[in-house]
CSV table of C-alpha atoms in Angstrom, one decimal:
chain,number,residue,atom,x,y,z
A,1,UNK,CA,141.6,117.5,127.2
A,2,UNK,CA,141.2,121.3,126.0
A,3,UNK,CA,138.0,123.2,125.9
A,4,UNK,CA,135.9,122.9,123.1
A,5,UNK,CA,136.2,125.4,120.2
A,6,UNK,CA,134.7,124.8,116.6
A,7,UNK,CA,137.5,126.9,115.4
A,8,UNK,CA,139.5,124.1,115.2
A,9,UNK,CA,137.4,122.1,113.3
A,10,UNK,CA,137.3,125.3,111.0
A,11,UNK,CA,140.8,125.3,110.7
A,12,UNK,CA,140.9,121.6,110.0
A,13,UNK,CA,138.5,122.1,107.3
A,14,UNK,CA,139.7,124.8,105.6
A,15,UNK,CA,143.2,123.3,105.8
A,16,UNK,CA,144.5,126.6,106.9
A,17,UNK,CA,147.7,125.3,109.1
A,18,UNK,CA,147.8,123.3,112.3
A,19,UNK,CA,144.9,123.7,115.1
A,20,UNK,CA,146.0,123.4,118.7
A,21,UNK,CA,145.0,119.9,118.4
A,22,UNK,CA,143.3,117.2,116.0
A,23,UNK,CA,139.5,117.4,116.3
A,24,UNK,CA,137.3,114.7,117.1
A,25,UNK,CA,135.2,114.0,114.0
A,26,UNK,CA,132.3,111.6,114.6
A,27,UNK,CA,128.9,112.9,114.4
A,28,UNK,CA,126.9,109.8,115.8
A,29,UNK,CA,127.4,107.8,118.8
A,30,UNK,CA,124.8,105.6,120.0
A,31,UNK,CA,122.6,106.6,123.5
A,32,UNK,CA,123.9,103.5,124.9
A,33,UNK,CA,127.5,104.6,125.0
A,34,UNK,CA,126.8,108.6,126.5
A,35,UNK,CA,125.9,108.1,129.8
A,36,UNK,CA,129.1,106.0,130.2
A,37,UNK,CA,131.0,109.4,129.3
A,38,UNK,CA,128.8,111.7,130.9
A,39,UNK,CA,128.3,110.0,134.0
A,40,UNK,CA,124.4,110.0,134.4
A,41,UNK,CA,121.6,109.4,132.1
A,42,UNK,CA,121.0,111.7,129.3
A,43,UNK,CA,117.2,113.1,129.8
A,44,UNK,CA,117.4,116.8,128.4
A,45,UNK,CA,118.8,118.8,125.7
A,46,UNK,CA,121.2,120.2,128.0
A,47,UNK,CA,122.5,116.6,129.0
A,48,UNK,CA,122.8,116.3,125.3
A,49,UNK,CA,125.2,119.3,124.9
A,50,UNK,CA,126.8,117.9,128.2
A,51,UNK,CA,127.6,114.8,126.5
A,52,UNK,CA,129.4,116.2,123.6
A,53,UNK,CA,131.2,118.8,124.9
A,54,UNK,CA,132.7,116.5,128.0
A,55,UNK,CA,133.5,113.8,125.4
A,56,UNK,CA,135.9,116.4,123.5
A,57,UNK,CA,133.9,117.2,120.7
A,58,UNK,CA,134.0,120.9,119.3
A,59,UNK,CA,130.2,120.6,117.9
A,60,UNK,CA,126.9,119.3,118.6
A,61,UNK,CA,125.5,117.2,115.9
A,62,UNK,CA,122.0,117.5,114.8
A,63,UNK,CA,120.0,115.8,112.0
A,64,UNK,CA,116.9,117.2,109.8
A,65,UNK,CA,115.8,115.8,106.5
A,66,UNK,CA,113.5,113.5,104.6
A,67,UNK,CA,115.0,110.5,105.8
A,68,UNK,CA,113.5,111.2,109.2
A,69,UNK,CA,110.2,111.4,108.1
A,70,UNK,CA,107.4,108.9,108.4
A,71,UNK,CA,107.8,108.0,104.5
A,72,UNK,CA,111.3,106.4,105.2
A,73,UNK,CA,111.4,105.6,108.9
A,74,UNK,CA,107.9,103.9,108.8
A,75,UNK,CA,106.7,102.8,105.5
A,76,UNK,CA,110.5,101.9,103.8
A,77,UNK,CA,112.1,100.5,106.6
A,78,UNK,CA,112.0,97.4,108.6
A,79,UNK,CA,112.7,96.9,112.1
A,80,UNK,CA,114.8,93.9,113.3
A,81,UNK,CA,115.2,93.3,117.3
A,82,UNK,CA,118.2,91.3,118.0
A,83,UNK,CA,121.3,92.0,121.0
A,84,UNK,CA,123.6,94.4,119.2
A,85,UNK,CA,125.2,96.2,122.0
A,86,UNK,CA,128.7,95.0,123.4
A,87,UNK,CA,128.1,95.9,126.9
A,88,UNK,CA,124.7,94.7,127.8
A,89,UNK,CA,122.9,91.4,127.2
A,90,UNK,CA,119.5,93.5,126.4
A,91,UNK,CA,118.4,93.4,122.8
A,92,UNK,CA,117.9,96.6,120.6
A,93,UNK,CA,115.5,97.4,117.8
A,94,UNK,CA,117.5,98.2,114.4
A,95,UNK,CA,116.2,99.8,111.3
A,96,UNK,CA,117.1,98.1,107.9
A,97,UNK,CA,116.0,99.6,104.3
A,98,UNK,CA,114.2,97.4,102.0
A,99,UNK,CA,116.6,96.1,99.3
A,100,UNK,CA,113.9,94.6,96.9
A,101,UNK,CA,110.8,96.4,95.8
A,102,UNK,CA,110.6,99.7,97.7
A,103,UNK,CA,107.3,102.0,97.9
A,104,UNK,CA,107.6,103.7,94.3
A,105,UNK,CA,108.5,101.5,91.3
A,106,UNK,CA,106.0,103.1,88.9
A,107,UNK,CA,104.8,106.5,87.4
A,108,UNK,CA,101.8,106.0,89.0
A,109,UNK,CA,103.0,105.5,92.4
A,110,UNK,CA,105.4,108.5,92.3
A,111,UNK,CA,102.3,110.4,91.3
A,112,UNK,CA,99.9,109.2,94.2
A,113,UNK,CA,103.0,109.3,96.6
A,114,UNK,CA,102.3,111.7,100.0
A,115,UNK,CA,105.2,113.7,100.0
A,116,UNK,CA,105.4,115.5,103.3
A,117,UNK,CA,106.6,119.5,103.4
A,118,UNK,CA,110.4,120.5,104.3
A,119,UNK,CA,108.9,123.3,105.5
A,120,UNK,CA,106.5,121.5,108.2
A,121,UNK,CA,109.7,119.5,109.7
A,122,UNK,CA,110.7,120.1,113.5
A,123,UNK,CA,113.6,122.4,113.3
A,124,UNK,CA,113.0,123.0,117.1
A,125,UNK,CA,115.9,121.5,118.2
A,126,UNK,CA,118.2,123.4,116.3
A,127,UNK,CA,116.7,126.8,118.4
A,128,UNK,CA,116.9,125.1,121.8
A,129,UNK,CA,120.5,123.8,121.0
A,130,UNK,CA,121.5,126.9,119.9
A,131,UNK,CA,120.5,128.7,123.0
A,132,UNK,CA,122.5,126.0,125.0
A,133,UNK,CA,125.6,126.1,123.0
A,134,UNK,CA,128.9,127.1,125.1
A,135,UNK,CA,130.8,129.7,123.8
A,136,UNK,CA,132.8,128.9,120.9
A,137,UNK,CA,130.5,125.5,120.0
A,138,UNK,CA,128.6,125.4,116.9
A,139,UNK,CA,125.8,123.0,115.8
A,140,UNK,CA,126.8,120.3,112.7
A,141,UNK,CA,123.4,119.5,110.5
A,142,UNK,CA,123.4,116.2,109.2
A,143,UNK,CA,121.3,115.9,106.1
A,144,UNK,CA,122.4,114.8,102.7
A,145,UNK,CA,120.7,111.2,101.7
A,146,UNK,CA,119.9,112.4,98.0
A,147,UNK,CA,121.1,109.0,96.7
A,148,UNK,CA,120.0,107.3,100.1
A,149,UNK,CA,116.6,108.2,100.0
A,150,UNK,CA,115.9,107.5,96.5
A,151,UNK,CA,117.4,103.9,96.8
A,152,UNK,CA,115.5,103.3,100.2
A,153,UNK,CA,111.8,104.5,98.4
A,154,UNK,CA,112.7,102.3,95.3
A,155,UNK,CA,114.6,99.6,97.1
A,156,UNK,CA,118.1,99.5,95.6
A,157,UNK,CA,117.0,96.4,93.5
A,158,UNK,CA,114.3,98.6,92.2
A,159,UNK,CA,116.4,101.4,91.7
A,160,UNK,CA,118.6,99.3,89.7
A,161,UNK,CA,116.0,98.0,87.4
A,162,UNK,CA,114.7,101.6,86.7
A,163,UNK,CA,117.7,103.0,85.8
A,164,UNK,CA,117.6,100.6,82.8
A,165,UNK,CA,113.5,100.2,82.3
A,166,UNK,CA,112.4,103.8,83.1
A,167,UNK,CA,115.1,106.3,83.5
A,168,UNK,CA,112.6,109.2,83.5
A,169,UNK,CA,110.7,107.7,86.4
A,170,UNK,CA,114.6,107.6,88.5
A,171,UNK,CA,115.3,111.2,87.3
A,172,UNK,CA,112.1,112.6,88.6
A,173,UNK,CA,112.7,110.9,91.9
A,174,UNK,CA,115.8,112.1,92.2
A,175,UNK,CA,114.6,115.7,91.4
A,176,UNK,CA,112.1,115.6,94.2
A,177,UNK,CA,114.4,114.3,96.8
A,178,UNK,CA,116.9,116.7,95.9
A,179,UNK,CA,114.7,119.3,95.9
A,180,UNK,CA,113.3,118.5,99.1
A,181,UNK,CA,116.8,118.1,100.6
A,182,UNK,CA,117.7,121.4,99.4
A,183,UNK,CA,115.1,123.1,101.0
A,184,UNK,CA,115.5,121.7,104.1
A,185,UNK,CA,119.3,122.9,103.6
A,186,UNK,CA,118.1,126.5,103.2
A,187,UNK,CA,116.1,126.0,106.5
A,188,UNK,CA,119.1,125.1,108.2
A,189,UNK,CA,120.9,127.9,107.3
A,190,UNK,CA,118.7,130.3,108.9
A,191,UNK,CA,119.9,129.1,112.3
A,192,UNK,CA,123.2,131.2,113.0
A,193,UNK,CA,124.6,128.3,115.6
A,194,UNK,CA,125.1,125.8,112.6
A,195,UNK,CA,128.3,125.8,111.8
A,196,UNK,CA,128.7,122.9,109.1
A,197,UNK,CA,126.3,120.5,107.1
A,198,UNK,CA,127.4,117.2,107.2
A,199,UNK,CA,126.0,115.4,103.9
A,200,UNK,CA,125.9,111.7,104.7
A,201,UNK,CA,125.1,109.8,101.4
A,202,UNK,CA,126.3,106.1,101.2
A,203,UNK,CA,127.0,105.6,97.5
A,204,UNK,CA,129.7,102.7,97.6
A,205,UNK,CA,130.2,98.9,98.5
A,206,UNK,CA,133.8,98.2,99.9
A,207,UNK,CA,134.6,97.1,96.4
A,208,UNK,CA,132.9,99.5,94.1
A,209,UNK,CA,130.0,102.4,93.5
A,210,UNK,CA,126.6,101.1,93.9
A,211,UNK,CA,125.6,102.5,90.7
A,212,UNK,CA,127.6,103.8,87.9
A,213,UNK,CA,129.4,107.1,88.4
A,214,UNK,CA,127.4,108.7,85.7
A,215,UNK,CA,124.4,108.1,87.4
A,216,UNK,CA,125.5,110.4,90.5
A,217,UNK,CA,127.1,112.9,88.0
A,218,UNK,CA,123.7,113.1,86.7
A,219,UNK,CA,121.0,112.9,89.5
A,220,UNK,CA,123.2,113.6,92.6
A,221,UNK,CA,126.4,115.5,92.6
A,222,UNK,CA,124.7,118.6,91.1
A,223,UNK,CA,122.4,119.0,94.5
A,224,UNK,CA,125.1,118.8,96.6
A,225,UNK,CA,127.2,121.5,94.3
A,226,UNK,CA,124.2,123.8,94.9
A,227,UNK,CA,123.7,123.0,98.6
A,228,UNK,CA,127.5,123.4,99.3
A,229,UNK,CA,127.4,126.9,97.5
A,230,UNK,CA,124.4,127.9,99.8
A,231,UNK,CA,126.7,126.7,102.8
A,232,UNK,CA,129.5,128.7,101.6
A,233,UNK,CA,127.3,131.8,101.0
A,234,UNK,CA,126.4,131.7,104.7
A,235,UNK,CA,130.0,130.8,105.8
A,236,UNK,CA,128.9,127.5,106.9
A,237,UNK,CA,131.4,124.7,106.1
A,238,UNK,CA,130.2,121.4,104.5
A,239,UNK,CA,131.5,117.5,104.8
A,240,UNK,CA,130.7,114.3,103.0
A,241,UNK,CA,130.5,110.9,104.2
A,242,UNK,CA,130.0,107.6,102.4
A,243,UNK,CA,130.8,104.2,103.1
A,244,UNK,CA,132.9,102.1,100.5
A,245,UNK,CA,135.2,102.6,97.6
A,246,UNK,CA,135.0,106.2,96.3
A,247,UNK,CA,138.1,106.4,94.1
A,248,UNK,CA,136.1,106.7,90.8
A,249,UNK,CA,134.3,109.7,92.5
A,250,UNK,CA,136.8,111.7,94.6
A,251,UNK,CA,137.3,114.5,92.5
A,252,UNK,CA,133.8,114.9,91.9
A,253,UNK,CA,133.2,114.9,95.3
A,254,UNK,CA,135.8,117.9,95.5
A,255,UNK,CA,134.4,119.4,92.6
A,256,UNK,CA,131.3,119.7,94.5
A,257,UNK,CA,132.7,121.8,96.7
A,258,UNK,CA,132.8,119.8,100.2
A,259,UNK,CA,135.5,121.0,102.5
A,260,UNK,CA,136.0,117.3,104.1
A,261,UNK,CA,135.6,113.7,103.1
A,262,UNK,CA,134.5,111.2,105.7
A,263,UNK,CA,135.4,108.1,106.5
A,264,UNK,CA,137.7,106.7,104.2
A,265,UNK,CA,136.5,103.3,105.3
A,266,UNK,CA,138.9,100.2,105.4
A,267,UNK,CA,139.8,98.3,103.7
A,268,UNK,CA,137.9,99.9,100.5
A,269,UNK,CA,140.3,102.7,100.3
A,270,UNK,CA,143.9,103.7,101.6
A,271,UNK,CA,143.7,106.5,104.0
A,272,UNK,CA,147.2,107.6,103.6
A,273,UNK,CA,147.3,107.3,99.8
A,274,UNK,CA,143.9,109.8,99.8
A,275,UNK,CA,145.7,112.1,101.9
A,276,UNK,CA,148.7,112.1,99.8
A,277,UNK,CA,146.8,112.5,96.6
A,278,UNK,CA,143.7,114.7,97.6
A,279,UNK,CA,144.6,116.4,101.1
A,280,UNK,CA,145.8,119.9,99.5
A,281,UNK,CA,142.0,120.2,98.2
A,282,UNK,CA,140.2,118.2,100.9
A,283,UNK,CA,140.3,117.8,104.6
A,284,UNK,CA,140.2,114.2,105.7
A,285,UNK,CA,138.1,112.8,108.7
A,286,UNK,CA,138.7,108.7,109.7
A,287,UNK,CA,139.2,106.2,109.5
A,288,UNK,CA,139.9,104.0,113.0
A,289,UNK,CA,138.7,100.5,112.1
A,290,UNK,CA,135.1,99.7,112.8
A,291,UNK,CA,135.5,96.1,111.2
A,292,UNK,CA,137.9,94.8,113.8
A,293,UNK,CA,139.7,97.7,116.1
A,294,UNK,CA,136.8,99.2,117.6
A,295,UNK,CA,134.5,96.3,117.7
A,296,UNK,CA,136.8,93.7,118.4
A,297,UNK,CA,140.1,95.0,119.4
A,298,UNK,CA,141.3,96.0,123.0
A,299,UNK,CA,141.7,99.4,123.9
A,300,UNK,CA,145.5,99.6,123.4
A,301,UNK,CA,144.8,98.3,119.9
A,302,UNK,CA,142.5,101.2,119.5
A,303,UNK,CA,145.3,103.8,120.9
A,304,UNK,CA,148.1,102.3,118.8
A,305,UNK,CA,146.3,102.8,115.7
A,306,UNK,CA,144.7,106.4,116.4
A,307,UNK,CA,148.6,107.3,117.3
A,308,UNK,CA,149.4,105.8,113.9
A,309,UNK,CA,146.7,108.0,111.9
A,310,UNK,CA,148.0,110.9,113.4
A,311,UNK,CA,151.7,110.2,112.8
A,312,UNK,CA,150.8,109.6,109.1
A,313,UNK,CA,148.1,112.2,108.4
A,314,UNK,CA,147.7,115.0,111.0
A,315,UNK,CA,151.3,117.0,110.4
A,316,UNK,CA,150.4,120.3,108.8
A,317,UNK,CA,146.6,120.0,109.3
A,318,UNK,CA,143.7,119.2,107.5
A,319,UNK,CA,142.9,115.8,109.6
A,320,UNK,CA,140.3,114.5,112.3
A,321,UNK,CA,139.9,111.4,114.0
A,322,UNK,CA,136.9,109.5,113.7
A,323,UNK,CA,135.5,105.8,113.2
A,324,UNK,CA,135.4,104.5,110.0
A,325,UNK,CA,131.3,105.3,109.9
A,326,UNK,CA,130.1,106.2,113.2
A,327,UNK,CA,130.1,104.7,117.0
A,328,UNK,CA,127.4,102.1,116.9
A,329,UNK,CA,126.1,100.3,120.2
A,330,UNK,CA,128.4,97.4,119.2
A,331,UNK,CA,131.4,99.5,120.0
A,332,UNK,CA,132.7,98.9,123.7
A,333,UNK,CA,132.5,102.1,125.7
A,334,UNK,CA,136.3,101.5,126.7
A,335,UNK,CA,137.4,101.3,123.1
A,336,UNK,CA,135.4,104.5,122.7
A,337,UNK,CA,137.2,106.1,125.0
A,338,UNK,CA,140.2,105.0,124.1
A,339,UNK,CA,139.8,106.3,120.8
A,340,UNK,CA,139.0,109.8,122.2
A,341,UNK,CA,141.7,109.8,124.8
A,342,UNK,CA,144.2,108.6,122.3
A,343,UNK,CA,143.8,111.8,120.0
A,344,UNK,CA,143.9,114.3,123.3
A,345,UNK,CA,147.3,112.4,124.4
A,346,UNK,CA,148.7,112.2,120.9
A,347,UNK,CA,146.9,114.8,118.5
A,348,UNK,CA,148.7,118.3,120.0
A,349,UNK,CA,150.5,120.0,117.6
A,350,UNK,CA,153.2,120.1,116.7
A,351,UNK,CA,152.6,116.2,116.2
A,352,UNK,CA,155.9,114.5,117.8
A,353,UNK,CA,154.1,110.8,118.3
């Protein structure tokens, strides 16, 4: 493993050639897996920085935005306790979005809704982590969630009905959410340690988009275009994440100015075909299979899949290895380690595997 260096991520995202090795590209690893990599419990910001750098990442991910506020986390989500983790028999609590009627389904509910202030959010972690970063390491700020926050606030079913029955309400809600996240982006870009913004915003099932492409073109993508312009003006890179089949809107995503696309979820999209068609205009991050290989496969199967992705996608640059979504608690630690270690072994340039 080489020393962490955000420059290799920058080279990958800007497609300016081959860095010294293929970067790792996940920004979410469940806390249950982290002590197994670091060798001790994580209790402090220093521990968090130590985990990501010890694990071989070139950045420290931090999240902020409307999605973390109480109006989302406590009012529009429901918690379910179950045994999710692969390496323990203990139960964990997960939050699931409401699919039916949400908090805002009428104009009156919209007008009386108590919106938080984006300037009043706690940005202290960005300052604290920024002071702790090793040389050449940056923060990747996770934001996005323009479509997602609207669908959570209305409920996906409520949003679907409102698109037909009250499009003006839908437009007003997208405007309010988009403006909130835009202001958060402005605040995040005040921190010099932020090297990229990662806009996660799931807009698709495995077989198709959740809504018409026109809804996204009207209400969602314009906000990302503006946020990306803001980021690029500060020499900050931008990545878009969505699960599912994005083929109808890949051109739109590129048109927003994104530097990278993640995670090219299997089997919804063929990552080799995506790289072949779009790889000169956007970098590709993904797509080690979370549906089987990382979760139910063996470490040897993980290593084989990583090797194949590197062989197919890494030559010439523009590719980073990541899971096909994130690294949740139901990924065995041995498989997470296999993904990392195979990247270090097979991902050195020039690619010869």
